[in-house]
Structures are given as structure tokens and as C-alpha cells.
Amino acid sequence: MLLELRDVAVNYGQVSALRHLSMSVPDGAIVTIIGGNGAGKTTTLRAMSGLAKLATGEILFEGERIDTLPADRIVARGIAHVPEGRRIFPDMTVEENLRTGAFLRRDKAGVESDLDKVYHRFPRLKERRTQRAQTMSGGEQQMLAIGRALMARPKLLLMDEPSMGLAPVIVEEIARIIEEINADGVPVVLVEQNAGLALDLASHAYVLETGNLALEGPAHELHDNEHVRAAYLGI
Ligand code: ATP
């Protein structure tokens, strides 16, 4: 397993956001976490990237515990996080934003070559590389946030609600990009409210309900599960 959560719990003060969560991400996979508002999806990603501290349990990445490490050490190990709401730097240009994704890297040539790769994958970012990020559309900002994460040359990409607030045609484009990134060898943990999209992309899925793991299984099985269909797919 590339990433493993064992009996993880996270509290925010008195609020218990996540309880007894165990999950695994095999190398190469797209694994999705679906669930309604406040189910604990964002908290799970934050625990993986060291932004939320565990109350109990442990997280292993490539067989080693990472939950005791600060967030920047976890980035250095190879976990990149595309946060909910993109969180790009609005006053910086597209290219400056992309370069911040490589801030821990010392291999200058590798960084330049990865910048070329990101521009190749996202021609629109290349066209707009000197444009201030805040003037970009929602879809372009999402591409920028993904491109910035790729600049860390991650071994695992965590994506929080990449489809949020985007028009259906842009959502399709983002979905295709996630598939391409994965096909190029980057495993992905995808958090989505758009359960249909997430179950289409992923091989394995976890369903969270108010901080508890409600269901897990192969994505196509959850897609056919009656509870999932009624609660999350509107069928
Ligand atoms: P959404 O899709 O609405 O973002 P989510 O599944 O990502 O939901 P989380 O954001 O992980 O859910 O939140 C899980 C629970 O923890 C919620 O009850 C939320 O109110 C609570 N919570 C999240 N962040 C904090 C915080 N900083 N302080 C206190 N409670 C928090």
C-alpha cells in the first residue's frame, strides 16, 4: 500500500470530525472519498497532508509513519494537496503560482522541465503565464491549483472538490485531466460531493457519513449500491 490510515480520529476542540477511519490507497490508483456536507472528507485529506493532527490512529506512507511529521516534511515525502477552493495566490502571476509548488525542490533543471510539462498539459496556463491568477476563470484557477501541485513532482496527489462551482463542460475537462495525470503514474485521492463523477473516475471508494465510515468497496459496486444511489446519486 502506498498510503494507509489505521483507526484514525480527528477532533477540532470538542468537535469529533472523524472516528475509527481505516483506509488504504494502492500505488497507481484513484481512490475517492464521497459523503455529504460535514461528513469529514476535507478533514481526512488534511490528516493525510499533516494539516490536521490525529487524536488517535496512525498514517503510513510508503510503509513509514507520517502523522508525526510537520506538513512541509510530508510535502517533501511526496504528498501534494490541491485544497478545496483552490487557494491560489490571487496577486501573483500564473507562473509565480506554479513555482510556489516547487518551493522545496533544489533540482533546478527538474523544476524547469516540470514547468514545461505543466504548460504542455495546460496550454491555457502557458498562454496566461504572466496574467495575475485572480483574473482567471474558475476552471482555469482549478487547473492552476492542479498544476501547482504537480510542480512538487508528487508521488500522491490529494484533490479536494476539484469540480466545485464549475460548469458541466469544465467539470468534464477536469475529469479528463485527473485521468491523464493518473495514467501518467500519479495516484490520486479524490474528495468529491459530485459522487457520480468520483465513482466514474475511481477504482475504489469510501463513503463517509458524519465522521464515520459508512461503506467502502470497488467504485463500480458502490455505484450500484442502493443506499449510495438514493443518498448520493439522486437515483
Ligand atoms: P464539506 O463537503 O461540507 O466541506 P466535509 O465532508 O469536507 O464537508 P469537513 O470539512 O471535514 O467535512 O468537516 C467535518 C466536521 O468537522 C464538520 O462537522 C465541521 O463542522 C467540523 N470542522 C471542520 N473544520 C473545523 C474547524 N476548523 N473547527 C471546528 N470544526 C470543524
PDB file of C-alpha atoms and ligand atoms in Angstrom:
ATOM      1  CA  MET A   1       0.000   0.000   0.000  1.00  0.00           C
ATOM      2  CA  LEU A   2       1.179   3.479  -0.833  1.00  0.00           C
ATOM      3  CA  LEU A   3      -0.875   5.153   1.887  1.00  0.00           C
ATOM      4  CA  GLU A   4      -2.601   3.599   4.852  1.00  0.00           C
ATOM      5  CA  LEU A   5      -4.800   5.116   7.557  1.00  0.00           C
ATOM      6  CA  ARG A   6      -5.251   2.986  10.655  1.00  0.00           C
ATOM      7  CA  ASP A   7      -8.086   3.752  13.038  1.00  0.00           C
ATOM      8  CA  VAL A   8      -7.714   7.496  12.559  1.00  0.00           C
ATOM      9  CA  ALA A   9      -9.681  10.038  14.585  1.00  0.00           C
ATOM     10  CA  VAL A  10      -9.543  13.832  14.317  1.00  0.00           C
ATOM     11  CA  ASN A  11     -11.134  16.327  16.691  1.00  0.00           C
ATOM     12  CA  TYR A  12     -11.456  20.081  16.386  1.00  0.00           C
ATOM     13  CA  GLY A  13     -11.627  21.105  20.043  1.00  0.00           C
ATOM     14  CA  GLN A  14     -14.765  19.384  21.342  1.00  0.00           C
ATOM     15  CA  VAL A  15     -15.976  18.529  17.839  1.00  0.00           C
ATOM     16  CA  SER A  16     -15.267  14.993  16.689  1.00  0.00           C
ATOM     17  CA  ALA A  17     -14.822  15.290  12.914  1.00  0.00           C
ATOM     18  CA  LEU A  18     -13.578  11.771  12.126  1.00  0.00           C
ATOM     19  CA  ARG A  19     -13.721   8.454  14.025  1.00  0.00           C
ATOM     20  CA  HIS A  20     -12.190   4.996  13.514  1.00  0.00           C
ATOM     21  CA  LEU A  21     -11.258   5.596   9.899  1.00  0.00           C
ATOM     22  CA  SER A  22      -9.098   2.959   8.265  1.00  0.00           C
ATOM     23  CA  MET A  23      -8.410   3.197   4.564  1.00  0.00           C
ATOM     24  CA  SER A  24      -5.762   2.286   2.016  1.00  0.00           C
ATOM     25  CA  VAL A  25      -4.567   3.740  -1.250  1.00  0.00           C
ATOM     26  CA  PRO A  26      -2.797   1.256  -3.523  1.00  0.00           C
ATOM     27  CA  ASP A  27       0.002   2.558  -5.718  1.00  0.00           C
ATOM     28  CA  GLY A  28      -1.303   3.795  -9.074  1.00  0.00           C
ATOM     29  CA  ALA A  29      -4.953   4.011  -8.035  1.00  0.00           C
ATOM     30  CA  ILE A  30      -7.602   6.693  -7.949  1.00  0.00           C
ATOM     31  CA  VAL A  31      -9.406   6.333  -4.627  1.00  0.00           C
ATOM     32  CA  THR A  32     -12.375   8.520  -3.849  1.00  0.00           C
ATOM     33  CA  ILE A  33     -13.995   9.689  -0.630  1.00  0.00           C
ATOM     34  CA  ILE A  34     -17.603  10.736  -1.013  1.00  0.00           C
ATOM     35  CA  GLY A  35     -20.133  11.999   1.506  1.00  0.00           C
ATOM     36  CA  GLY A  36     -22.404  14.903   2.306  1.00  0.00           C
ATOM     37  CA  ASN A  37     -21.647  18.240   3.931  1.00  0.00           C
ATOM     38  CA  GLY A  38     -19.594  17.940   7.080  1.00  0.00           C
ATOM     39  CA  ALA A  39     -19.012  14.202   6.644  1.00  0.00           C
ATOM     40  CA  GLY A  40     -15.277  14.584   7.276  1.00  0.00           C
ATOM     41  CA  LYS A  41     -13.923  14.385   3.729  1.00  0.00           C
ATOM     42  CA  THR A  42     -11.787  17.530   3.898  1.00  0.00           C
ATOM     43  CA  THR A  43     -10.623  16.560   7.371  1.00  0.00           C
ATOM     44  CA  THR A  44      -9.417  13.203   6.015  1.00  0.00           C
ATOM     45  CA  LEU A  45      -7.282  14.919   3.362  1.00  0.00           C
ATOM     46  CA  ARG A  46      -5.991  17.375   5.943  1.00  0.00           C
ATOM     47  CA  ALA A  47      -4.964  14.474   8.169  1.00  0.00           C
ATOM     48  CA  MET A  48      -3.114  12.867   5.242  1.00  0.00           C
ATOM     49  CA  SER A  49      -1.174  16.047   4.492  1.00  0.00           C
ATOM     50  CA  GLY A  50      -0.401  16.853   8.116  1.00  0.00           C
ATOM     51  CA  LEU A  51      -2.688  19.892   8.348  1.00  0.00           C
ATOM     52  CA  ALA A  52      -4.964  18.202  10.901  1.00  0.00           C
ATOM     53  CA  LYS A  53      -3.399  16.371  13.815  1.00  0.00           C
ATOM     54  CA  LEU A  54      -4.670  12.933  14.789  1.00  0.00           C
ATOM     55  CA  ALA A  55      -6.396  12.309  18.111  1.00  0.00           C
ATOM     56  CA  THR A  56      -5.802   8.573  17.658  1.00  0.00           C
ATOM     57  CA  GLY A  57      -4.509   6.227  14.998  1.00  0.00           C
ATOM     58  CA  GLU A  58      -1.660   6.435  12.526  1.00  0.00           C
ATOM     59  CA  ILE A  59      -0.950   7.163   8.882  1.00  0.00           C
ATOM     60  CA  LEU A  60       1.712   5.332   6.907  1.00  0.00           C
ATOM     61  CA  PHE A  61       3.125   6.462   3.573  1.00  0.00           C
ATOM     62  CA  GLU A  62       5.381   4.018   1.747  1.00  0.00           C
ATOM     63  CA  GLY A  63       5.389   1.967   4.944  1.00  0.00           C
ATOM     64  CA  GLU A  64       6.579   4.783   7.208  1.00  0.00           C
ATOM     65  CA  ARG A  65       4.614   6.797   9.726  1.00  0.00           C
ATOM     66  CA  ILE A  66       3.983  10.356   8.585  1.00  0.00           C
ATOM     67  CA  ASP A  67       1.304  11.541  11.019  1.00  0.00           C
ATOM     68  CA  THR A  68       4.038  12.674  13.422  1.00  0.00           C
ATOM     69  CA  LEU A  69       5.675  14.872  10.745  1.00  0.00           C
ATOM     70  CA  PRO A  70       5.012  18.577  10.081  1.00  0.00           C
ATOM     71  CA  ALA A  71       3.148  19.358   6.862  1.00  0.00           C
ATOM     72  CA  ASP A  72       6.223  20.584   4.944  1.00  0.00           C
ATOM     73  CA  ARG A  73       8.025  17.288   5.633  1.00  0.00           C
ATOM     74  CA  ILE A  74       5.021  15.431   4.263  1.00  0.00           C
ATOM     75  CA  VAL A  75       5.127  17.530   1.076  1.00  0.00           C
ATOM     76  CA  ALA A  76       8.834  16.697   0.838  1.00  0.00           C
ATOM     77  CA  ARG A  77       7.988  12.987   1.120  1.00  0.00           C
ATOM     78  CA  GLY A  78       5.802  13.371  -1.972  1.00  0.00           C
ATOM     79  CA  ILE A  79       2.219  14.144  -0.955  1.00  0.00           C
ATOM     80  CA  ALA A  80       0.750  17.203  -2.690  1.00  0.00           C
ATOM     81  CA  HIS A  81      -2.631  18.661  -1.742  1.00  0.00           C
ATOM     82  CA  VAL A  82      -4.938  20.601  -4.055  1.00  0.00           C
ATOM     83  CA  PRO A  83      -7.134  22.290  -1.453  1.00  0.00           C
ATOM     84  CA  GLU A  84     -10.843  22.988  -1.561  1.00  0.00           C
ATOM     85  CA  GLY A  85     -11.478  26.393  -3.150  1.00  0.00           C
ATOM     86  CA  ARG A  86      -8.109  26.185  -4.986  1.00  0.00           C
ATOM     87  CA  ARG A  87      -6.313  28.675  -2.642  1.00  0.00           C
ATOM     88  CA  ILE A  88      -4.121  30.081  -5.355  1.00  0.00           C
ATOM     89  CA  PHE A  89      -2.240  33.312  -4.663  1.00  0.00           C
ATOM     90  CA  PRO A  90      -4.514  35.890  -6.318  1.00  0.00           C
ATOM     91  CA  ASP A  91      -1.988  38.694  -6.761  1.00  0.00           C
ATOM     92  CA  MET A  92       0.758  36.503  -8.159  1.00  0.00           C
ATOM     93  CA  THR A  93       1.028  35.561 -11.808  1.00  0.00           C
ATOM     94  CA  VAL A  94       0.193  32.126 -13.106  1.00  0.00           C
ATOM     95  CA  GLU A  95       3.862  31.225 -13.378  1.00  0.00           C
ATOM     96  CA  GLU A  96       4.725  32.542  -9.914  1.00  0.00           C
ATOM     97  CA  ASN A  97       1.897  30.416  -8.517  1.00  0.00           C
ATOM     98  CA  LEU A  98       3.221  27.350 -10.317  1.00  0.00           C
ATOM     99  CA  ARG A  99       6.729  27.925  -8.998  1.00  0.00           C
ATOM    100  CA  THR A 100       5.494  28.041  -5.402  1.00  0.00           C
ATOM    101  CA  GLY A 101       4.569  24.363  -5.860  1.00  0.00           C
ATOM    102  CA  ALA A 102       8.267  23.578  -6.246  1.00  0.00           C
ATOM    103  CA  PHE A 103       9.443  25.605  -3.248  1.00  0.00           C
ATOM    104  CA  LEU A 104      11.020  22.624  -1.506  1.00  0.00           C
ATOM    105  CA  ARG A 105      12.889  21.403  -4.571  1.00  0.00           C
ATOM    106  CA  ARG A 106      16.562  22.068  -5.205  1.00  0.00           C
ATOM    107  CA  ASP A 107      16.806  20.338  -8.612  1.00  0.00           C
ATOM    108  CA  LYS A 108      16.589  23.444 -10.791  1.00  0.00           C
ATOM    109  CA  ALA A 109      16.672  21.603 -14.101  1.00  0.00           C
ATOM    110  CA  GLY A 110      13.950  19.221 -12.935  1.00  0.00           C
ATOM    111  CA  VAL A 111      11.754  22.147 -11.909  1.00  0.00           C
ATOM    112  CA  GLU A 112      12.144  23.825 -15.324  1.00  0.00           C
ATOM    113  CA  SER A 113      11.335  20.581 -17.089  1.00  0.00           C
ATOM    114  CA  ASP A 114       8.252  20.051 -14.893  1.00  0.00           C
ATOM    115  CA  LEU A 115       7.126  23.607 -15.638  1.00  0.00           C
ATOM    116  CA  ASP A 116       7.313  22.732 -19.345  1.00  0.00           C
ATOM    117  CA  LYS A 117       5.295  19.583 -18.693  1.00  0.00           C
ATOM    118  CA  VAL A 118       2.606  21.530 -16.815  1.00  0.00           C
ATOM    119  CA  TYR A 119       2.412  24.054 -19.675  1.00  0.00           C
ATOM    120  CA  HIS A 120       2.162  21.186 -22.115  1.00  0.00           C
ATOM    121  CA  ARG A 121      -0.698  19.643 -20.142  1.00  0.00           C
ATOM    122  CA  PHE A 122      -2.427  23.002 -19.618  1.00  0.00           C
ATOM    123  CA  PRO A 123      -1.836  25.161 -22.707  1.00  0.00           C
ATOM    124  CA  ARG A 124      -4.178  27.764 -21.259  1.00  0.00           C
ATOM    125  CA  LEU A 125      -1.835  28.285 -18.314  1.00  0.00           C
ATOM    126  CA  LYS A 126       1.037  28.805 -20.730  1.00  0.00           C
ATOM    127  CA  GLU A 127      -0.908  31.424 -22.690  1.00  0.00           C
ATOM    128  CA  ARG A 128      -1.666  33.193 -19.422  1.00  0.00           C
ATOM    129  CA  ARG A 129       1.577  32.704 -17.597  1.00  0.00           C
ATOM    130  CA  THR A 130       2.136  36.411 -16.910  1.00  0.00           C
ATOM    131  CA  GLN A 131      -1.506  37.051 -16.018  1.00  0.00           C
ATOM    132  CA  ARG A 132      -2.487  37.605 -12.391  1.00  0.00           C
ATOM    133  CA  ALA A 133      -4.143  34.492 -11.036  1.00  0.00           C
ATOM    134  CA  GLN A 134      -7.222  36.271  -9.686  1.00  0.00           C
ATOM    135  CA  THR A 135      -8.230  37.313 -13.202  1.00  0.00           C
ATOM    136  CA  MET A 136      -8.535  33.687 -14.323  1.00  0.00           C
ATOM    137  CA  SER A 137     -11.860  31.838 -14.607  1.00  0.00           C
ATOM    138  CA  GLY A 138     -12.860  29.232 -12.016  1.00  0.00           C
ATOM    139  CA  GLY A 139     -11.860  26.357 -14.290  1.00  0.00           C
ATOM    140  CA  GLU A 140      -8.514  27.970 -15.093  1.00  0.00           C
ATOM    141  CA  GLN A 141      -7.870  28.549 -11.394  1.00  0.00           C
ATOM    142  CA  GLN A 142      -8.575  24.871 -10.731  1.00  0.00           C
ATOM    143  CA  MET A 143      -6.102  23.938 -13.475  1.00  0.00           C
ATOM    144  CA  LEU A 144      -3.594  26.295 -11.886  1.00  0.00           C
ATOM    145  CA  ALA A 145      -4.092  24.682  -8.480  1.00  0.00           C
ATOM    146  CA  ILE A 146      -3.570  21.234 -10.003  1.00  0.00           C
ATOM    147  CA  GLY A 147      -0.534  22.427 -11.978  1.00  0.00           C
ATOM    148  CA  ARG A 148       0.955  23.931  -8.830  1.00  0.00           C
ATOM    149  CA  ALA A 149       0.586  20.603  -7.005  1.00  0.00           C
ATOM    150  CA  LEU A 150       2.233  18.771  -9.921  1.00  0.00           C
ATOM    151  CA  MET A 151       5.228  21.125  -9.607  1.00  0.00           C
ATOM    152  CA  ALA A 152       6.099  19.269  -6.399  1.00  0.00           C
ATOM    153  CA  ARG A 153       6.513  16.123  -8.560  1.00  0.00           C
ATOM    154  CA  PRO A 154       4.223  14.257  -6.154  1.00  0.00           C
ATOM    155  CA  LYS A 155       4.058  10.527  -5.505  1.00  0.00           C
ATOM    156  CA  LEU A 156       0.461  11.049  -4.370  1.00  0.00           C
ATOM    157  CA  LEU A 157      -1.991  13.799  -5.257  1.00  0.00           C
ATOM    158  CA  LEU A 158      -4.804  14.749  -2.864  1.00  0.00           C
ATOM    159  CA  MET A 159      -7.651  16.640  -4.539  1.00  0.00           C
ATOM    160  CA  ASP A 160     -10.438  18.328  -2.583  1.00  0.00           C
ATOM    161  CA  GLU A 161     -13.624  19.008  -4.577  1.00  0.00           C
ATOM    162  CA  PRO A 162     -11.975  19.857  -7.900  1.00  0.00           C
ATOM    163  CA  SER A 163     -15.387  20.099  -9.604  1.00  0.00           C
ATOM    164  CA  MET A 164     -16.827  22.587  -7.120  1.00  0.00           C
ATOM    165  CA  GLY A 165     -18.524  25.585  -8.699  1.00  0.00           C
ATOM    166  CA  LEU A 166     -17.557  24.704 -12.259  1.00  0.00           C
ATOM    167  CA  ALA A 167     -19.811  24.432 -15.315  1.00  0.00           C
ATOM    168  CA  PRO A 168     -20.501  20.863 -16.519  1.00  0.00           C
ATOM    169  CA  VAL A 169     -18.282  21.169 -19.590  1.00  0.00           C
ATOM    170  CA  ILE A 170     -15.357  22.336 -17.424  1.00  0.00           C
ATOM    171  CA  VAL A 171     -16.033  19.541 -14.931  1.00  0.00           C
ATOM    172  CA  GLU A 172     -15.630  17.091 -17.828  1.00  0.00           C
ATOM    173  CA  GLU A 173     -12.324  18.706 -18.733  1.00  0.00           C
ATOM    174  CA  ILE A 174     -11.068  18.477 -15.155  1.00  0.00           C
ATOM    175  CA  ALA A 175     -12.150  14.821 -15.015  1.00  0.00           C
ATOM    176  CA  ARG A 176     -10.164  14.063 -18.157  1.00  0.00           C
ATOM    177  CA  ILE A 177      -7.129  15.833 -16.669  1.00  0.00           C
ATOM    178  CA  ILE A 178      -7.371  13.747 -13.478  1.00  0.00           C
ATOM    179  CA  GLU A 179      -7.459  10.581 -15.590  1.00  0.00           C
ATOM    180  CA  GLU A 180      -4.445  11.707 -17.614  1.00  0.00           C
ATOM    181  CA  ILE A 181      -2.416  12.591 -14.529  1.00  0.00           C
ATOM    182  CA  ASN A 182      -3.225   9.177 -13.068  1.00  0.00           C
ATOM    183  CA  ALA A 183      -2.397   7.427 -16.347  1.00  0.00           C
ATOM    184  CA  ASP A 184       0.998   9.152 -16.185  1.00  0.00           C
ATOM    185  CA  GLY A 185       1.619   7.312 -12.918  1.00  0.00           C
ATOM    186  CA  VAL A 186       0.387   9.626 -10.166  1.00  0.00           C
ATOM    187  CA  PRO A 187      -2.020   8.017  -7.675  1.00  0.00           C
ATOM    188  CA  VAL A 188      -4.896  10.258  -6.598  1.00  0.00           C
ATOM    189  CA  VAL A 189      -7.149  10.581  -3.556  1.00  0.00           C
ATOM    190  CA  LEU A 190     -10.214  12.429  -4.774  1.00  0.00           C
ATOM    191  CA  VAL A 191     -12.752  14.058  -2.450  1.00  0.00           C
ATOM    192  CA  GLU A 192     -15.992  14.938  -4.180  1.00  0.00           C
ATOM    193  CA  GLN A 193     -19.567  15.973  -3.472  1.00  0.00           C
ATOM    194  CA  ASN A 194     -20.186  15.037  -7.123  1.00  0.00           C
ATOM    195  CA  ALA A 195     -20.402  11.330  -6.305  1.00  0.00           C
ATOM    196  CA  GLY A 196     -21.285  10.280  -9.857  1.00  0.00           C
ATOM    197  CA  LEU A 197     -18.129  11.847 -11.231  1.00  0.00           C
ATOM    198  CA  ALA A 198     -16.000  10.458  -8.419  1.00  0.00           C
ATOM    199  CA  LEU A 199     -17.302   6.888  -8.793  1.00  0.00           C
ATOM    200  CA  ASP A 200     -16.685   7.055 -12.543  1.00  0.00           C
ATOM    201  CA  LEU A 201     -13.058   8.064 -12.059  1.00  0.00           C
ATOM    202  CA  ALA A 202     -12.086   5.925  -9.086  1.00  0.00           C
ATOM    203  CA  SER A 203     -11.342   2.243  -8.737  1.00  0.00           C
ATOM    204  CA  HIS A 204     -12.134   2.192  -5.025  1.00  0.00           C
ATOM    205  CA  ALA A 205     -14.431   4.358  -2.911  1.00  0.00           C
ATOM    206  CA  TYR A 206     -15.082   5.220   0.713  1.00  0.00           C
ATOM    207  CA  VAL A 207     -18.356   6.741   1.895  1.00  0.00           C
ATOM    208  CA  LEU A 208     -18.203   8.953   4.994  1.00  0.00           C
ATOM    209  CA  GLU A 209     -21.262   9.930   6.999  1.00  0.00           C
ATOM    210  CA  THR A 210     -20.884  12.357   9.925  1.00  0.00           C
ATOM    211  CA  GLY A 211     -17.319  11.327  10.630  1.00  0.00           C
ATOM    212  CA  ASN A 212     -17.867   7.573  10.313  1.00  0.00           C
ATOM    213  CA  LEU A 213     -17.006   5.203   7.513  1.00  0.00           C
ATOM    214  CA  ALA A 214     -20.395   4.044   6.228  1.00  0.00           C
ATOM    215  CA  LEU A 215     -19.338   1.945   3.243  1.00  0.00           C
ATOM    216  CA  GLU A 216     -16.323   1.079   1.177  1.00  0.00           C
ATOM    217  CA  GLY A 217     -15.680  -1.035  -1.864  1.00  0.00           C
ATOM    218  CA  PRO A 218     -14.877  -1.101  -5.555  1.00  0.00           C
ATOM    219  CA  ALA A 219     -16.293   2.073  -7.105  1.00  0.00           C
ATOM    220  CA  HIS A 220     -18.491   0.176  -9.581  1.00  0.00           C
ATOM    221  CA  GLU A 221     -20.066  -1.778  -6.696  1.00  0.00           C
ATOM    222  CA  LEU A 222     -20.818   1.367  -4.732  1.00  0.00           C
ATOM    223  CA  HIS A 223     -22.248   2.844  -7.894  1.00  0.00           C
ATOM    224  CA  ASP A 224     -24.808   0.016  -7.889  1.00  0.00           C
ATOM    225  CA  ASN A 225     -25.420   0.140  -4.134  1.00  0.00           C
ATOM    226  CA  GLU A 226     -28.993   1.178  -3.337  1.00  0.00           C
ATOM    227  CA  HIS A 227     -28.088   3.416  -0.413  1.00  0.00           C
ATOM    228  CA  VAL A 228     -25.413   5.195  -2.443  1.00  0.00           C
ATOM    229  CA  ARG A 229     -27.783   5.607  -5.372  1.00  0.00           C
ATOM    230  CA  ALA A 230     -30.517   7.080  -3.194  1.00  0.00           C
ATOM    231  CA  ALA A 231     -28.331   9.243  -0.954  1.00  0.00           C
ATOM    232  CA  TYR A 232     -25.602  10.431  -3.310  1.00  0.00           C
ATOM    233  CA  LEU A 233     -26.528   9.782  -6.922  1.00  0.00           C
ATOM    234  CA  GLY A 234     -30.125  11.029  -6.774  1.00  0.00           C
ATOM    235  CA  ILE A 235     -31.396   7.851  -8.441  1.00  0.00           C
TER     236      ILE A 235
HETATM  237  P1  ATP B   1     -17.884  19.717   3.085  1.00  0.00           P
HETATM  238  O1  ATP B   1     -18.108  18.902   1.871  1.00  0.00           O
HETATM  239  O2  ATP B   1     -19.092  20.455   3.539  1.00  0.00           O
HETATM  240  O3  ATP B   1     -16.638  20.538   3.034  1.00  0.00           O
HETATM  241  P2  ATP B   1     -16.518  17.652   4.596  1.00  0.00           P
HETATM  242  O4  ATP B   1     -17.029  16.265   4.413  1.00  0.00           O
HETATM  243  O5  ATP B   1     -15.299  18.022   3.874  1.00  0.00           O
HETATM  244  O6  ATP B   1     -17.688  18.660   4.284  1.00  0.00           O
HETATM  245  P3  ATP B   1     -15.154  18.509   6.962  1.00  0.00           P
HETATM  246  O7  ATP B   1     -14.863  19.854   6.419  1.00  0.00           O
HETATM  247  O8  ATP B   1     -14.058  17.533   7.048  1.00  0.00           O
HETATM  248  O9  ATP B   1     -16.354  17.843   6.150  1.00  0.00           O
HETATM  249  O10 ATP B   1     -15.812  18.704   8.387  1.00  0.00           O
HETATM  250  C1  ATP B   1     -16.119  17.634   9.278  1.00  0.00           C
HETATM  251  C2  ATP B   1     -16.695  18.181  10.567  1.00  0.00           C
HETATM  252  O11 ATP B   1     -15.708  18.906  11.286  1.00  0.00           O
HETATM  253  C3  ATP B   1     -17.868  19.136  10.375  1.00  0.00           C
HETATM  254  O12 ATP B   1     -18.801  18.895  11.400  1.00  0.00           O
HETATM  255  C4  ATP B   1     -17.232  20.504  10.531  1.00  0.00           C
HETATM  256  O13 ATP B   1     -18.154  21.434  11.014  1.00  0.00           O
HETATM  257  C5  ATP B   1     -16.130  20.231  11.527  1.00  0.00           C
HETATM  258  N1  ATP B   1     -14.993  21.135  11.334  1.00  0.00           N
HETATM  259  C6  ATP B   1     -14.237  21.234  10.218  1.00  0.00           C
HETATM  260  N2  ATP B   1     -13.250  22.135  10.373  1.00  0.00           N
HETATM  261  C7  ATP B   1     -13.383  22.620  11.628  1.00  0.00           C
HETATM  262  C8  ATP B   1     -12.669  23.577  12.408  1.00  0.00           C
HETATM  263  N3  ATP B   1     -11.596  24.216  11.925  1.00  0.00           N
HETATM  264  N4  ATP B   1     -13.113  23.821  13.660  1.00  0.00           N
HETATM  265  C9  ATP B   1     -14.190  23.173  14.174  1.00  0.00           C
HETATM  266  N5  ATP B   1     -14.895  22.258  13.495  1.00  0.00           N
HETATM  267  C10 ATP B   1     -14.513  21.977  12.239  1.00  0.00           C
END
